[in-house]
Coordinates of C-alpha atoms in Angstrom, one line a residue:
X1 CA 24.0 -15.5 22.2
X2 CA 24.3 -12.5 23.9
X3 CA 27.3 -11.2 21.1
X4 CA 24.8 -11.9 18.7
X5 CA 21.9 -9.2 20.2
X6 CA 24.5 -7.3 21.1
X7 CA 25.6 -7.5 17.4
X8 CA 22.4 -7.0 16.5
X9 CA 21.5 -3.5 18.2
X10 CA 25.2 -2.0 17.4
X11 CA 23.9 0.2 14.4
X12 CA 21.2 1.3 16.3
X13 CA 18.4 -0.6 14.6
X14 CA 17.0 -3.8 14.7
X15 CA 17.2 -5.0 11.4
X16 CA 15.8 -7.7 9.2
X17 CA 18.9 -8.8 8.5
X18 CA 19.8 -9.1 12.5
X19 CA 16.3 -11.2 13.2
X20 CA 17.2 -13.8 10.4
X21 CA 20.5 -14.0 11.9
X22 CA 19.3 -14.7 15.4
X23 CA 16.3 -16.9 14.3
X24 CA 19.0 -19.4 12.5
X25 CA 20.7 -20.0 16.0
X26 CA 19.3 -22.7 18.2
X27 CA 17.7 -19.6 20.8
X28 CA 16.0 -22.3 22.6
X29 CA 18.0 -23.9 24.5
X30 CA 19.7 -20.8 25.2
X31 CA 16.6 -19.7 26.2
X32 CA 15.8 -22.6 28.3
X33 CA 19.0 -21.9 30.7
X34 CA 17.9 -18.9 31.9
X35 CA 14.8 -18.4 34.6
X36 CA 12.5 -16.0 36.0
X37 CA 11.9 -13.0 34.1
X38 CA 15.2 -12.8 32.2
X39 CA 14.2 -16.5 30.8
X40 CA 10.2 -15.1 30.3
X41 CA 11.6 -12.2 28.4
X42 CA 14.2 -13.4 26.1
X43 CA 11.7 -16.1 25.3
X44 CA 9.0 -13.1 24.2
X45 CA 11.9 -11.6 22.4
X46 CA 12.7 -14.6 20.3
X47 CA 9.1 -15.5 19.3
X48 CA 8.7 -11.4 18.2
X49 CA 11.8 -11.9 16.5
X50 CA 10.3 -15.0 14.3
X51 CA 7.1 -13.0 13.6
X52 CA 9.0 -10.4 12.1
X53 CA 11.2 -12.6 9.8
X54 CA 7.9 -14.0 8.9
X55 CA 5.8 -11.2 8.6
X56 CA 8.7 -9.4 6.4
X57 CA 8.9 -12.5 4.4
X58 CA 5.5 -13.2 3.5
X59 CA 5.0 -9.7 2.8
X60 CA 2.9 -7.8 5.7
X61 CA 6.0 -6.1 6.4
X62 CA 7.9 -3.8 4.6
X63 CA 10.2 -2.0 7.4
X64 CA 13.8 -3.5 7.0
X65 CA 14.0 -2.5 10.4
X66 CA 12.2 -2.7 14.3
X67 CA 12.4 -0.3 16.4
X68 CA 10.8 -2.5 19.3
X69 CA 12.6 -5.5 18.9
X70 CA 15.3 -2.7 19.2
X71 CA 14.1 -1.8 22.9
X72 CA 13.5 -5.4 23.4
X73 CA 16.9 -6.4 22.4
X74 CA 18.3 -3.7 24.6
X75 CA 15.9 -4.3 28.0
X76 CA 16.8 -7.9 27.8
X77 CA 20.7 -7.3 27.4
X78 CA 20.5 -5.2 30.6
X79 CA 19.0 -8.2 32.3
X80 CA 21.6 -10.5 31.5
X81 CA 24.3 -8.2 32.8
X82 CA 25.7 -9.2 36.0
X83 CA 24.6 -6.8 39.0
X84 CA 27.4 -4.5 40.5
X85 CA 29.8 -6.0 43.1

């Protein structure tokens, strides 16, 4: 899971394109190995993630890309990164 944010950010958007991608994969129980505030987090990121797709595909949004879930994507990838020996 983490590739695919990580794939997701590497352009330097957030793309519509990226959030369908990510809302096909089974982000739950990904989701439900984590804890604390890395597991509170990516769980808020995912359920933005959704409301975009559906937003952009029932029309309210005409952005192809977010530059929140951008942030979002980013804060939560420096979470999951292993602290410094």
């Amino acid at each position: 899971m983490e590739t695919l944010l990580q794939k997701a950010i590497v352009s330097g958007n957030f793309t519509i394109e990226s959030a369908r991608e990510l809302v096909a994969t089974d982000w739950r129980s990904w989701v439900s190995q984590l804890s604390g505030d890395v597991k509170t987090d990516a769980e808020v990121l995912f359920r933005f993630i959704e409301g975009y797709v559906e937003e952009t595909d029932e029309g309210f949004v005409d952005e192809t890309d977010d530059p929140d879930l951008y942030e979002r994507t980013i804060a939560l990838l420096e979470q999951l990164q292993p602290p410094p020996a």
